[in-house]
Coordinates of C-alpha atoms in Angstrom, one line a residue:
M1 CA -7.8 -6.6 0.7
S2 CA -8.2 -8.2 -2.6
E3 CA -9.4 -5.6 -5.5
K4 CA -12.4 -6.2 -6.9
Y5 CA -13.4 -8.0 -10.2
Y6 CA -17.1 -8.0 -11.1
L7 CA -18.0 -9.8 -14.7
T8 CA -21.5 -11.1 -15.9
T9 CA -23.3 -13.2 -18.9
P10 CA -25.7 -11.9 -20.4
I11 CA -29.4 -12.4 -18.6
Y12 CA -30.4 -15.1 -20.5
Y13 CA -33.7 -15.3 -21.9
V14 CA -36.0 -18.0 -21.2
N15 CA -38.5 -18.6 -24.6
A16 CA -36.6 -21.8 -24.8
A17 CA -34.4 -24.3 -22.4
P18 CA -30.2 -23.5 -22.2
H19 CA -28.5 -25.0 -25.1
I20 CA -24.7 -25.1 -26.3
G21 CA -24.7 -21.2 -27.1
H22 CA -25.7 -20.5 -23.7
T23 CA -23.3 -22.7 -22.5
Y24 CA -19.9 -21.5 -24.1
T25 CA -21.0 -18.3 -22.9
T26 CA -20.7 -19.3 -19.5
I27 CA -18.0 -21.4 -19.8
A28 CA -15.9 -18.8 -21.1
A29 CA -16.9 -16.4 -18.3
D30 CA -16.0 -19.1 -15.6
A31 CA -12.8 -19.5 -17.6
I32 CA -12.1 -15.7 -17.1
K33 CA -13.1 -15.8 -13.2
R34 CA -10.8 -18.5 -12.5
Y35 CA -7.9 -16.5 -14.7
K36 CA -8.9 -13.3 -12.9
T37 CA -8.7 -15.6 -9.2
M38 CA -5.4 -17.0 -10.0
Q39 CA -4.2 -13.4 -10.5
G40 CA -5.1 -12.3 -7.3
F41 CA -8.5 -10.2 -7.8
N42 CA -12.0 -11.0 -5.3
V43 CA -14.0 -12.3 -8.4
T44 CA -18.2 -12.0 -8.3
L45 CA -19.5 -13.8 -11.6
A46 CA -22.9 -12.9 -12.0
T47 CA -25.5 -14.8 -14.4
G48 CA -29.5 -14.9 -14.5
T49 CA -32.3 -14.8 -16.8
D50 CA -34.4 -12.5 -18.5
E51 CA -38.0 -13.8 -18.1
H52 CA -40.9 -10.4 -19.1
G53 CA -42.2 -9.5 -22.3
Q54 CA -44.8 -10.4 -24.9
K55 CA -42.7 -13.3 -26.9
V56 CA -42.1 -15.0 -23.3
E57 CA -45.9 -14.5 -22.3
R58 CA -46.8 -16.2 -25.7
S59 CA -44.5 -19.0 -25.2
A60 CA -45.9 -19.4 -22.1
K61 CA -49.7 -19.4 -23.4
A62 CA -48.5 -22.1 -25.8
T63 CA -47.3 -24.5 -23.6
N64 CA -50.5 -24.1 -21.1
K65 CA -48.6 -22.5 -18.9
S66 CA -49.0 -18.8 -16.7
P67 CA -45.9 -16.9 -17.3
E68 CA -45.0 -17.5 -14.0
E69 CA -44.9 -21.7 -13.9
F70 CA -43.3 -21.3 -17.7
T71 CA -40.4 -19.1 -16.2
D72 CA -39.9 -20.5 -13.1
L73 CA -39.1 -24.0 -15.1
V74 CA -37.0 -22.7 -17.5
S75 CA -35.6 -20.7 -15.4
E76 CA -34.4 -23.6 -13.1
E77 CA -33.0 -25.6 -16.4
F78 CA -30.4 -23.2 -16.8
R79 CA -29.6 -22.9 -13.1
E80 CA -29.1 -26.4 -13.0
Q81 CA -27.5 -26.7 -16.0
W82 CA -24.7 -24.4 -14.9
K83 CA -24.4 -26.9 -11.5
K84 CA -23.9 -29.6 -13.7
F85 CA -21.1 -28.2 -15.4
N86 CA -19.3 -26.8 -12.4
L87 CA -19.8 -23.3 -13.3
S88 CA -18.6 -21.1 -10.7
I89 CA -21.6 -18.9 -10.4
D90 CA -21.8 -16.7 -7.8
R91 CA -25.1 -14.6 -8.5
F92 CA -27.9 -15.9 -9.9
Q93 CA -30.6 -12.9 -11.5
R94 CA -34.1 -13.6 -11.9
T95 CA -35.7 -10.7 -13.5
S96 CA -39.1 -11.7 -11.9
D97 CA -37.2 -11.4 -8.6
P98 CA -38.9 -8.7 -6.6
K99 CA -36.0 -7.4 -5.8
H100 CA -35.0 -6.2 -9.2
R101 CA -38.4 -4.4 -9.7
E102 CA -37.3 -2.3 -7.1
T103 CA -33.9 -2.1 -8.3
V104 CA -36.0 -1.4 -11.9
Q105 CA -38.3 1.3 -10.7
W106 CA -35.7 3.4 -8.8
L107 CA -33.5 3.4 -12.0
F108 CA -36.6 5.1 -13.7
K109 CA -37.1 7.4 -11.5
R110 CA -33.6 8.5 -11.2
C111 CA -34.1 9.4 -14.6
L112 CA -37.6 10.7 -15.0
D113 CA -36.7 12.8 -12.3
R114 CA -32.9 14.4 -14.4
G115 CA -35.6 15.1 -17.5
F116 CA -34.1 12.3 -19.4
I117 CA -37.5 10.5 -19.7
Y118 CA -41.1 12.1 -21.2
P119 CA -44.4 10.6 -21.8
S120 CA -45.7 10.6 -25.7
S121 CA -48.0 8.3 -28.2
Y122 CA -46.5 6.3 -30.6
T123 CA -47.9 4.3 -33.7
G124 CA -45.6 2.0 -35.4
Q125 CA -44.7 -1.8 -37.2
Y126 CA -43.5 -4.0 -34.2
C127 CA -42.2 -7.4 -34.4
T128 CA -43.3 -9.7 -31.3
S129 CA -40.3 -11.9 -32.2
C130 CA -37.4 -9.4 -32.0
E131 CA -39.7 -7.1 -29.3
L132 CA -38.6 -4.5 -31.6
Y133 CA -41.0 -1.4 -33.3
V134 CA -39.2 -1.6 -37.2
T135 CA -38.8 1.7 -38.6
D136 CA -40.1 2.8 -41.7
A137 CA -42.4 -0.3 -42.0
K138 CA -46.0 -0.8 -43.7
P139 CA -48.6 -2.5 -42.3
G140 CA -48.3 -5.9 -43.2
D141 CA -44.3 -5.3 -43.9
P142 CA -42.1 -8.1 -42.7
C143 CA -39.5 -7.6 -40.2
P144 CA -35.9 -6.9 -41.5
D145 CA -34.3 -9.0 -39.0
C146 CA -36.6 -11.8 -38.8
G147 CA -38.9 -11.7 -41.8
R148 CA -41.9 -12.4 -40.0
P149 CA -45.1 -10.1 -40.3
T150 CA -45.2 -7.1 -38.1
E151 CA -48.5 -5.7 -35.9
T152 CA -49.3 -2.2 -36.3
V153 CA -49.3 -0.9 -32.6
T154 CA -50.9 2.4 -31.1
E155 CA -50.2 3.0 -27.5
E156 CA -48.7 5.9 -25.0
N157 CA -45.5 5.3 -24.1
Y158 CA -42.8 6.4 -22.4
F159 CA -39.3 7.4 -23.9
F160 CA -36.0 7.7 -23.3
K161 CA -34.1 10.6 -24.5
L162 CA -31.7 8.6 -26.1
S163 CA -30.9 11.2 -28.6
A164 CA -29.2 13.8 -25.5
F165 CA -26.5 11.1 -25.7
E166 CA -24.7 11.0 -28.9
D167 CA -21.6 13.5 -27.9
K168 CA -21.4 11.7 -24.2
L169 CA -21.2 8.2 -26.0
L170 CA -18.7 8.7 -28.5
A171 CA -16.8 10.9 -25.8
L172 CA -16.8 7.7 -24.3
F173 CA -15.2 5.3 -26.8
E174 CA -13.2 7.7 -27.5
A175 CA -11.8 8.2 -23.9
N176 CA -12.0 4.4 -23.4
P177 CA -10.7 2.8 -26.7
G178 CA -11.5 -0.8 -25.3
F179 CA -14.9 -0.3 -23.7
L180 CA -16.4 -2.7 -26.5
E181 CA -14.2 -5.3 -28.0
P182 CA -13.3 -6.9 -30.3
A183 CA -12.3 -4.0 -32.8
I184 CA -15.0 -5.1 -35.4
R185 CA -17.8 -4.7 -33.0
R186 CA -16.2 -1.1 -31.8
N187 CA -16.8 0.0 -35.4
E188 CA -20.4 -1.3 -36.0
A189 CA -21.4 0.5 -32.4
L190 CA -19.3 3.9 -33.5
A191 CA -21.5 3.6 -36.7
F192 CA -24.4 3.4 -35.2
L193 CA -24.1 6.2 -33.3
K194 CA -22.6 8.1 -35.9
G195 CA -25.9 7.8 -38.0
G196 CA -28.0 9.7 -35.0
L197 CA -29.7 7.8 -32.2
K198 CA -33.2 8.3 -31.6
D199 CA -35.2 8.6 -28.4
L200 CA -35.9 5.1 -27.3
S201 CA -39.5 3.8 -26.2
I202 CA -39.1 2.5 -22.7
T203 CA -42.5 1.3 -21.8
R204 CA -45.7 -0.9 -23.1
T205 CA -49.4 -0.8 -22.7
T206 CA -50.1 -3.8 -24.9
I207 CA -48.7 -6.5 -22.6
K208 CA -49.3 -7.3 -19.0
W209 CA -46.6 -9.5 -18.4
G210 CA -43.4 -7.7 -17.1
I211 CA -42.7 -5.0 -14.3
P212 CA -44.8 -2.2 -13.9
V213 CA -43.7 1.1 -14.1
P214 CA -44.3 3.4 -10.9
V215 CA -47.0 6.0 -13.3
P216 CA -50.5 6.5 -13.5
G217 CA -51.9 3.9 -16.3
N218 CA -51.1 0.7 -17.3
H219 CA -47.4 0.7 -18.3
V220 CA -44.8 -2.5 -18.2
F221 CA -41.1 -1.9 -18.6
Y222 CA -40.0 -2.8 -22.5
V223 CA -38.3 -6.1 -21.7
W224 CA -34.5 -4.6 -22.6
F225 CA -34.5 -1.4 -20.3
D226 CA -35.9 -4.3 -18.1
A227 CA -33.2 -6.9 -18.6
L228 CA -30.3 -5.0 -18.5
I229 CA -30.4 -3.3 -15.3
A230 CA -30.4 -6.9 -13.6
Y231 CA -26.7 -6.7 -13.9
M232 CA -26.6 -3.8 -11.3
T233 CA -29.8 -5.8 -9.1
A234 CA -27.2 -8.8 -9.0
V235 CA -24.8 -6.7 -6.9
K236 CA -27.1 -3.7 -5.5
D237 CA -26.8 -5.4 -2.3
T238 CA -22.6 -5.5 -2.0
E239 CA -21.2 -1.9 -1.8
G240 CA -18.2 -1.6 -4.1
L241 CA -19.1 -4.2 -6.4
W242 CA -20.6 -2.0 -9.1
P243 CA -19.2 -1.1 -12.1
A244 CA -19.0 -4.0 -13.6
D245 CA -15.3 -4.7 -15.0
L246 CA -16.9 -6.7 -17.7
H247 CA -20.1 -7.4 -19.5
L248 CA -19.2 -10.8 -21.6
I249 CA -22.4 -10.9 -24.1
G250 CA -23.0 -12.4 -27.4
K251 CA -22.0 -10.3 -30.9
E252 CA -26.1 -9.7 -31.8
I253 CA -26.8 -7.7 -28.5
V254 CA -24.3 -5.0 -29.1
R255 CA -26.1 -2.3 -29.4
F256 CA -28.3 -2.8 -26.0
H257 CA -25.1 -2.9 -24.4
A258 CA -22.7 -0.9 -25.4
I259 CA -25.4 2.1 -26.3
F260 CA -28.7 1.9 -24.6
W261 CA -27.1 0.5 -20.9
P262 CA -24.3 3.2 -20.7
A263 CA -27.1 6.3 -21.4
F264 CA -29.6 4.7 -19.0
L265 CA -26.9 4.6 -16.8
M266 CA -25.4 8.4 -17.7
A267 CA -29.0 9.5 -17.3
A268 CA -29.3 7.9 -13.9
D269 CA -25.8 9.5 -12.8
L270 CA -24.5 5.8 -12.6
P271 CA -21.0 4.7 -13.4
V272 CA -21.1 2.5 -16.3
P273 CA -19.2 -1.2 -16.9
K274 CA -15.6 -0.2 -17.7
K275 CA -15.7 -3.0 -20.5
I276 CA -17.9 -5.0 -23.2
F277 CA -17.0 -7.9 -24.7
A278 CA -18.9 -9.3 -27.3
H279 CA -18.3 -12.9 -28.9
G280 CA -19.5 -14.4 -32.0
W281 CA -21.8 -17.0 -33.0
L282 CA -21.5 -20.8 -32.4
L283 CA -22.2 -22.4 -35.7
F284 CA -23.1 -26.1 -36.3
E285 CA -21.9 -27.1 -39.8
N286 CA -21.8 -23.6 -40.7
D287 CA -25.3 -22.7 -39.9
K288 CA -26.3 -20.4 -37.1
M289 CA -28.0 -22.6 -34.5
S290 CA -31.1 -21.8 -34.2
K291 CA -34.7 -22.8 -32.7
S292 CA -36.4 -22.5 -35.8
R293 CA -34.0 -24.2 -37.6
G294 CA -34.2 -27.2 -35.7
N295 CA -30.0 -27.6 -35.3
I296 CA -30.2 -26.7 -31.3
V297 CA -27.2 -28.9 -30.2
R298 CA -27.3 -29.4 -26.0
A299 CA -23.9 -29.2 -23.9
E300 CA -25.4 -31.6 -21.3
P301 CA -25.5 -35.2 -23.8
I302 CA -21.8 -34.0 -24.3
R303 CA -21.0 -33.9 -20.6
E304 CA -22.6 -37.2 -19.8
V305 CA -20.6 -38.5 -22.7
M306 CA -17.2 -36.7 -22.4
G307 CA -16.9 -35.0 -19.6
A308 CA -17.7 -31.2 -19.1
D309 CA -13.8 -30.0 -19.7
A310 CA -14.0 -31.5 -23.0
L311 CA -16.6 -29.5 -23.8
R312 CA -14.9 -26.5 -22.2
Y313 CA -11.7 -27.2 -24.0
F314 CA -12.8 -27.7 -27.4
L315 CA -15.4 -24.4 -27.1
L316 CA -11.9 -22.4 -26.2
R317 CA -9.0 -23.9 -28.2
E318 CA -11.2 -24.5 -31.5
I319 CA -12.7 -20.9 -31.2
V320 CA -11.0 -18.0 -32.0
F321 CA -12.9 -15.8 -29.4
G322 CA -14.9 -13.0 -30.5
S323 CA -15.1 -14.2 -34.3
D324 CA -17.8 -17.0 -35.2
G325 CA -16.9 -20.7 -34.6
T326 CA -18.1 -24.1 -36.1
F327 CA -19.2 -26.8 -33.6
S328 CA -19.7 -30.5 -35.2
F329 CA -19.0 -33.6 -33.5
D330 CA -16.5 -35.0 -35.4
A331 CA -14.2 -32.4 -34.2
L332 CA -14.8 -32.0 -30.9
V333 CA -13.8 -36.1 -30.4
A334 CA -10.7 -35.2 -32.9
R335 CA -9.8 -32.2 -30.8
F336 CA -10.0 -34.7 -27.6
N337 CA -8.1 -37.6 -28.5
S338 CA -5.3 -35.5 -30.8
D339 CA -4.8 -32.7 -27.5
L340 CA -6.1 -34.2 -24.6
A341 CA -5.6 -37.9 -24.6
N342 CA -2.6 -38.3 -26.4
G343 CA -1.3 -34.3 -25.6
L344 CA -1.6 -33.4 -21.9
G345 CA -2.8 -36.8 -20.4
N346 CA -0.2 -38.9 -22.1
L347 CA 2.7 -36.5 -20.7
A348 CA 1.0 -36.5 -17.1
S349 CA 0.3 -40.4 -17.4
R350 CA 3.6 -41.5 -18.3
T351 CA 5.8 -38.7 -16.7
L352 CA 4.5 -40.4 -13.7
S353 CA 4.2 -43.3 -14.7
M354 CA 8.0 -43.4 -15.0
I355 CA 8.5 -41.8 -11.6
H356 CA 6.7 -44.7 -9.7
Q357 CA 8.1 -47.1 -11.7
Y358 CA 11.9 -45.8 -11.8
R359 CA 11.6 -44.0 -8.4
G360 CA 9.0 -45.2 -6.5
G361 CA 7.2 -42.5 -6.7
I362 CA 9.6 -39.9 -5.4
V363 CA 10.1 -36.6 -6.9
P364 CA 13.7 -36.9 -7.9
A365 CA 15.8 -34.1 -7.4
S366 CA 17.9 -31.9 -10.2
T367 CA 21.0 -30.0 -10.1
E368 CA 20.9 -29.2 -14.1
E369 CA 19.3 -25.9 -15.6
C370 CA 15.7 -25.8 -17.3
P371 CA 15.8 -26.9 -20.7
F372 CA 12.5 -25.4 -22.0
E373 CA 11.5 -21.8 -22.6
V374 CA 9.2 -22.1 -19.7
R375 CA 9.1 -18.1 -18.7
K376 CA 8.3 -17.4 -21.9
A377 CA 5.0 -19.7 -22.1
I378 CA 4.1 -18.6 -18.8
A379 CA 4.0 -15.1 -20.1
A380 CA 2.9 -16.1 -23.5
T381 CA -0.3 -18.1 -21.7
L382 CA -1.3 -15.0 -19.2
T383 CA -1.1 -12.2 -21.6
A384 CA -3.5 -14.4 -23.8
Y385 CA -5.4 -15.1 -21.0
E386 CA -5.4 -11.2 -20.1
N387 CA -6.6 -10.3 -23.9
F388 CA -9.5 -13.4 -23.9
E389 CA -7.7 -15.3 -26.4
F390 CA -8.3 -18.0 -25.1
S391 CA -6.8 -20.3 -28.2
K392 CA -3.7 -18.6 -28.4
A393 CA -3.2 -19.2 -24.8
L394 CA -3.8 -22.8 -24.7
E395 CA -1.7 -22.8 -27.9
A396 CA 1.3 -21.3 -25.7
V397 CA 1.0 -24.3 -23.3
W398 CA 0.4 -26.8 -26.0
G399 CA 4.2 -25.7 -27.0
L400 CA 5.2 -26.6 -23.9
I401 CA 3.9 -29.9 -23.7
A402 CA 5.5 -30.6 -26.9
A403 CA 8.6 -29.8 -26.0
A404 CA 8.6 -31.9 -23.3
D405 CA 7.7 -34.7 -25.2
K406 CA 10.5 -34.2 -27.4
F407 CA 12.5 -33.7 -24.3
I408 CA 11.6 -37.1 -23.1
V409 CA 11.8 -39.3 -26.0
Q410 CA 15.5 -37.6 -26.6
Q411 CA 16.6 -38.5 -23.2
A412 CA 15.3 -42.0 -23.6
P413 CA 14.8 -42.8 -19.8
W414 CA 13.6 -46.1 -20.0
T415 CA 16.9 -46.6 -21.8
L416 CA 19.0 -44.7 -18.8
A417 CA 16.9 -46.5 -16.1
K418 CA 18.7 -50.0 -17.2
K419 CA 22.6 -47.6 -16.6
T420 CA 24.2 -47.5 -13.2
E421 CA 26.6 -44.9 -14.2
P422 CA 26.5 -42.3 -12.0
E423 CA 26.2 -39.3 -14.8
L424 CA 23.1 -41.7 -16.5
I425 CA 21.5 -41.7 -12.8
A426 CA 21.7 -38.0 -12.5
K427 CA 20.5 -37.7 -16.7
L428 CA 17.5 -40.2 -15.8
D429 CA 16.6 -37.8 -12.2
H430 CA 16.6 -34.7 -14.3
T431 CA 14.1 -36.4 -17.1
L432 CA 12.0 -37.1 -14.9
Y433 CA 11.5 -33.7 -12.7
C434 CA 12.2 -31.8 -16.0
A435 CA 8.8 -33.9 -17.1
A436 CA 7.2 -33.7 -14.0
E437 CA 7.7 -30.3 -13.1
V438 CA 6.1 -29.2 -17.0
V439 CA 3.3 -31.1 -15.8
R440 CA 3.0 -29.2 -12.8
I441 CA 3.0 -25.8 -14.7
A442 CA 1.3 -27.0 -17.4
T443 CA -1.6 -28.2 -14.9
V444 CA -1.7 -24.4 -13.3
L445 CA -1.8 -22.6 -16.7
L446 CA -4.7 -24.6 -17.6
A447 CA -7.3 -24.7 -14.5
P448 CA -8.9 -21.6 -15.6
V449 CA -10.0 -24.2 -18.7
L450 CA -10.0 -27.4 -17.7
P451 CA -10.6 -27.0 -13.8
E452 CA -11.8 -31.1 -12.9
S453 CA -8.9 -32.5 -14.8
C454 CA -6.1 -30.3 -14.0
D455 CA -7.3 -30.8 -9.8
K456 CA -7.1 -34.7 -10.6
I457 CA -3.4 -34.1 -12.4
W458 CA -2.2 -31.9 -9.4
A459 CA -3.2 -34.1 -6.4
Q460 CA -1.3 -37.1 -8.5
L461 CA 1.6 -34.9 -8.4
G462 CA 1.2 -35.2 -4.7
M463 CA 0.6 -31.2 -4.7
P464 CA -1.5 -29.6 -1.5
G465 CA -4.6 -28.2 -2.1
N466 CA -6.3 -27.2 -5.1
V467 CA -4.2 -26.0 -7.9
G468 CA -7.4 -22.9 -9.1
G469 CA -5.7 -21.6 -5.6
V470 CA -2.2 -20.9 -7.0
H471 CA -1.0 -17.2 -7.7
F472 CA -0.1 -17.1 -11.4
G473 CA 1.8 -14.0 -10.2
S474 CA 4.0 -16.7 -8.2
L475 CA 4.6 -19.7 -11.0
E476 CA 8.2 -20.3 -12.0
W477 CA 10.4 -23.1 -12.8
G478 CA 11.6 -25.2 -10.1
Q479 CA 9.0 -25.3 -7.5
L480 CA 8.1 -28.9 -7.6
A481 CA 10.1 -30.2 -4.4
A482 CA 12.7 -33.0 -4.7
G483 CA 11.6 -35.6 -2.2
Q484 CA 7.8 -35.2 -2.5
L485 CA 6.1 -38.3 -2.8
T486 CA 3.4 -38.0 -5.8
N487 CA 0.1 -40.7 -5.9
K488 CA -0.6 -43.6 -8.3
P489 CA -0.8 -42.4 -11.6
E490 CA -4.5 -42.9 -13.4
P491 CA -5.4 -41.6 -16.7
V492 CA -7.9 -38.8 -16.8
F493 CA -8.0 -38.7 -20.5
M494 CA -8.7 -41.8 -22.1
R495 CA -9.2 -42.2 -25.6
I496 CA -12.6 -42.3 -27.4
D497 CA -13.7 -43.7 -30.0
P498 CA -16.0 -41.5 -32.4
V499 CA -18.2 -43.6 -34.5
P500 CA -20.1 -45.2 -30.8
A501 CA -19.4 -41.9 -28.8
I502 CA -21.0 -39.8 -31.3
E503 CA -24.2 -41.5 -32.2
K504 CA -24.3 -42.0 -27.9
M505 CA -24.6 -38.1 -27.7
R506 CA -26.9 -37.6 -30.8
E507 CA -29.0 -40.4 -29.1
L508 CA -28.8 -38.4 -26.3
E509 CA -29.7 -35.3 -27.4
I510 CA -32.7 -36.7 -29.1
A511 CA -33.7 -37.7 -25.3
E512 CA -32.7 -34.5 -23.7
T513 CA -35.0 -32.4 -26.4
K514 CA -37.6 -34.8 -25.7
R515 CA -37.3 -34.1 -21.8
Q516 CA -37.4 -30.5 -22.5
N517 CA -40.3 -30.4 -24.8
L518 CA -42.4 -32.8 -21.8
L519 CA -41.0 -30.5 -18.8
L520 CA -42.2 -27.3 -20.8
G521 CA -46.0 -29.2 -21.4
K522 CA -44.8 -29.2 -25.2
L523 CA -46.6 -31.8 -27.5
E524 CA -44.5 -34.5 -29.4
E525 CA -46.9 -34.8 -32.2
K526 CA -49.4 -32.7 -33.1
T527 CA -53.2 -34.2 -33.2
G528 CA -54.7 -31.9 -35.3
I529 CA -55.0 -28.1 -36.0
T530 CA -57.4 -25.4 -36.2
I531 CA -58.1 -23.7 -39.2
D532 CA -59.2 -20.3 -37.8
T533 CA -58.9 -17.8 -40.4
P534 CA -61.8 -16.1 -42.0
T535 CA -62.6 -17.8 -45.4
I536 CA -62.9 -16.0 -49.0
A537 CA -64.3 -16.8 -52.5
I538 CA -63.1 -18.4 -55.1
D539 CA -63.2 -14.8 -56.6
D540 CA -60.6 -13.7 -53.9
F541 CA -57.8 -16.8 -54.7
V542 CA -58.3 -16.5 -58.2
K543 CA -56.7 -12.7 -57.5
I544 CA -53.2 -14.2 -55.8
D545 CA -50.7 -15.0 -59.6
L546 CA -48.9 -18.3 -57.9
R547 CA -45.7 -19.1 -60.8
V548 CA -43.4 -21.7 -60.9
G549 CA -39.8 -20.2 -60.7
Q550 CA -36.4 -21.0 -60.7
V551 CA -33.6 -19.6 -58.8
L552 CA -31.0 -18.1 -60.6
S553 CA -28.8 -16.4 -57.9
A554 CA -28.8 -16.4 -54.1
E555 CA -26.8 -14.6 -51.4
R556 CA -27.1 -13.5 -47.7
V557 CA -28.6 -10.3 -47.0
K558 CA -25.6 -7.7 -45.5
G559 CA -26.9 -6.9 -42.0
S560 CA -29.3 -9.5 -41.8
D561 CA -29.0 -13.4 -40.8
K562 CA -32.5 -14.5 -41.9
L563 CA -33.0 -12.9 -45.0
L564 CA -31.6 -14.3 -48.5
H565 CA -31.4 -11.8 -51.5
M566 CA -32.3 -14.0 -54.5
K567 CA -32.8 -13.6 -58.5
I568 CA -35.9 -15.6 -59.6
D569 CA -36.8 -16.8 -63.4
I570 CA -40.7 -16.9 -63.5
G571 CA -40.4 -16.7 -67.6
E572 CA -40.6 -13.1 -67.6
S573 CA -38.1 -10.9 -69.6
Q574 CA -35.9 -9.8 -66.5
P575 CA -36.1 -12.7 -63.5
R576 CA -37.0 -10.8 -60.4
T577 CA -35.6 -9.5 -57.4
I578 CA -36.6 -11.4 -54.5
V579 CA -36.3 -11.2 -50.9
G580 CA -37.2 -14.2 -48.3
G581 CA -36.8 -14.8 -44.6
I582 CA -35.6 -18.6 -45.2
A583 CA -31.6 -17.8 -44.7
E584 CA -31.8 -19.2 -41.7
A585 CA -32.5 -22.5 -43.0
Y586 CA -31.5 -22.7 -45.9
T587 CA -27.9 -21.6 -47.5
A588 CA -27.4 -19.6 -50.8
E589 CA -25.5 -22.7 -52.6
Q590 CA -29.0 -24.7 -51.7
M591 CA -31.6 -22.4 -53.3
L592 CA -29.3 -22.0 -56.6
G593 CA -31.2 -23.9 -59.5
R594 CA -34.3 -24.5 -57.0
K595 CA -37.7 -24.6 -58.2
V596 CA -40.3 -22.4 -55.8
V597 CA -43.4 -21.2 -55.9
I598 CA -43.7 -17.2 -55.7
V599 CA -46.7 -14.6 -55.3
A600 CA -46.2 -13.1 -58.4
N601 CA -48.5 -10.1 -57.9
L602 CA -47.6 -9.2 -54.7
A603 CA -46.9 -5.5 -54.1
P604 CA -43.3 -4.4 -54.3
R605 CA -41.8 -3.7 -50.6
K606 CA -37.8 -2.9 -49.3
L607 CA -36.5 -5.3 -46.9
K608 CA -32.8 -4.1 -45.8
G609 CA -32.6 -1.7 -48.6
I610 CA -33.5 -3.8 -51.5
E611 CA -36.7 -4.0 -53.2
S612 CA -38.7 -7.3 -53.2
Q613 CA -40.9 -8.1 -56.3
G614 CA -43.0 -11.3 -54.8
M615 CA -42.8 -13.7 -52.2
V616 CA -41.6 -17.0 -52.0
V617 CA -43.9 -19.4 -50.5
A618 CA -43.0 -21.9 -47.6
A619 CA -44.6 -23.8 -45.0
S620 CA -43.7 -23.4 -40.9
V621 CA -45.0 -24.1 -37.7
E622 CA -44.9 -21.7 -34.9
G623 CA -41.3 -21.8 -33.6
G624 CA -40.1 -24.2 -36.5
K625 CA -38.1 -23.6 -39.5
P626 CA -39.4 -22.8 -43.2
V627 CA -39.8 -25.3 -45.3
I628 CA -40.0 -24.1 -49.3
A629 CA -42.9 -25.4 -51.3
G630 CA -41.8 -27.4 -54.5
F631 CA -42.6 -29.7 -57.0
L632 CA -42.1 -34.1 -56.9
E633 CA -42.4 -33.7 -61.0
E634 CA -40.9 -31.7 -63.6
I635 CA -42.7 -28.2 -64.5
P636 CA -41.7 -25.7 -66.6
I637 CA -40.7 -22.3 -65.2
G638 CA -43.4 -19.9 -65.4
A639 CA -46.3 -22.3 -64.9
R640 CA -49.2 -20.5 -63.2
L641 CA -50.1 -22.7 -60.2
K642 CA -54.3 -23.4 -59.8

């Protein structure tokens, strides 16, 4: 019986429909599943949707739907997306599933019975957007992560004794150096651990949309306690699959997975996952994709124009897995043409065409030795896959493809085909066999990344079955049988004209966004707004000192993706230090020299340890990116707005 391998993607949050960032993670998980299957493992891949919490409740209300209706729609969007990309998902776990509710309550009870959960009251500032309490914040302070206003919340909660697991978690990291990778994420987690752990609130009484806690009162589970347990729910009905061999996640949720989750499991006396790997962000034109910035890229238009394998290859070849990477349509098309059309596609097409033209479609025999370092290429590829170094794995295969292309040019089979001397006929046979064998080996090695395309090439080679069924352990030179009949060669990767292809993808992107908005009940155009804030007297307004300022310097705040640290001249003897939550909408370079409106008499407050001496004025709609207030005409620094 094959050894089991259980891996998971994150349980994706359903406050919006899937985009290319979700697809990136799930494609990587699918590639890992295919690789491990070809190693001989019995692999189970789980994904799903995280459907509870105040943010989802509010998103549903904004679209005039109940939470159940809203989550049904968005969850199905994720499920359909993975089907369209032919991702081999085995378990799709929704957190609204009754089976999951039972698992969450069961694990809570185990932790409670073992003395790691206790009731207590709590008053603090809560960020609805991040669904986190903000430590040391005062009423009215913004969230240090997103910059949005926090709300004062007082409620009775149940707390998890996270502080009791500092030593156990440190011992886990010490005993298992590969528990959390890459190393930069491990170091971040260790720094957080060594800073001391505080007990964690795991229930809420201020919201309704969640799993009920089996205790007196109106408690529901905090969304992160609920969602993490979905990894266990997905396989709870199958003996022997837990613990997970791999949790594949984005770097922004490391703390929850590498600290909170193993602590929950330890408290319940259950095995912890064997490995967590946190990949980087997918950036668009060097900025993080985000719903609030309006720069989300959908995967479906790319699939329609270029095919699923084109996106799979680009994401896994272009980006060093574990680091941030940039997506652009120009780079996508360029990589497709250079590597797939001119590289693998050209080698397969020309090799099979020559076998049909010169040998009637029959693979010739060869008695000469292999002219390539095949064993080295196979070993390098499989080692890289094992370490989730997809870019290195693909680089190794393309090194073999380049060597075969060079060999064909040197041997010049089109010239040899005109010769009748026995030694030149044998030379042609050897050339054709070597080229075809490189195509076969490359097709096997690339199957985890290019499953649809490799199946097509595999069939054209006349190989039996499915290429994904080949065992990597048996892969070696010389397994292509002489005398094998190949099938008619057909191009697998046709070169793409960049301009019309990119225009079409952008056009489909707009259509897909509109479709999703209509599906979720969002209005494309606002017909009006309601001003429901209390009226104020002119005496109240004149208390606000709005001044024209000019940005002298700007930089991102370390440890935050949303805050920008600026020095702004408003005509005083010294420039003001102002921290604003605009970094997802504006780069530091875009802010330099810009004239802005600031609230000059706002009481100073600290954000991420920096004292902010004012506020930059910006406009935004719910869920939209901020747009900074500015001026069409020249206005002196320090001028007061009236």
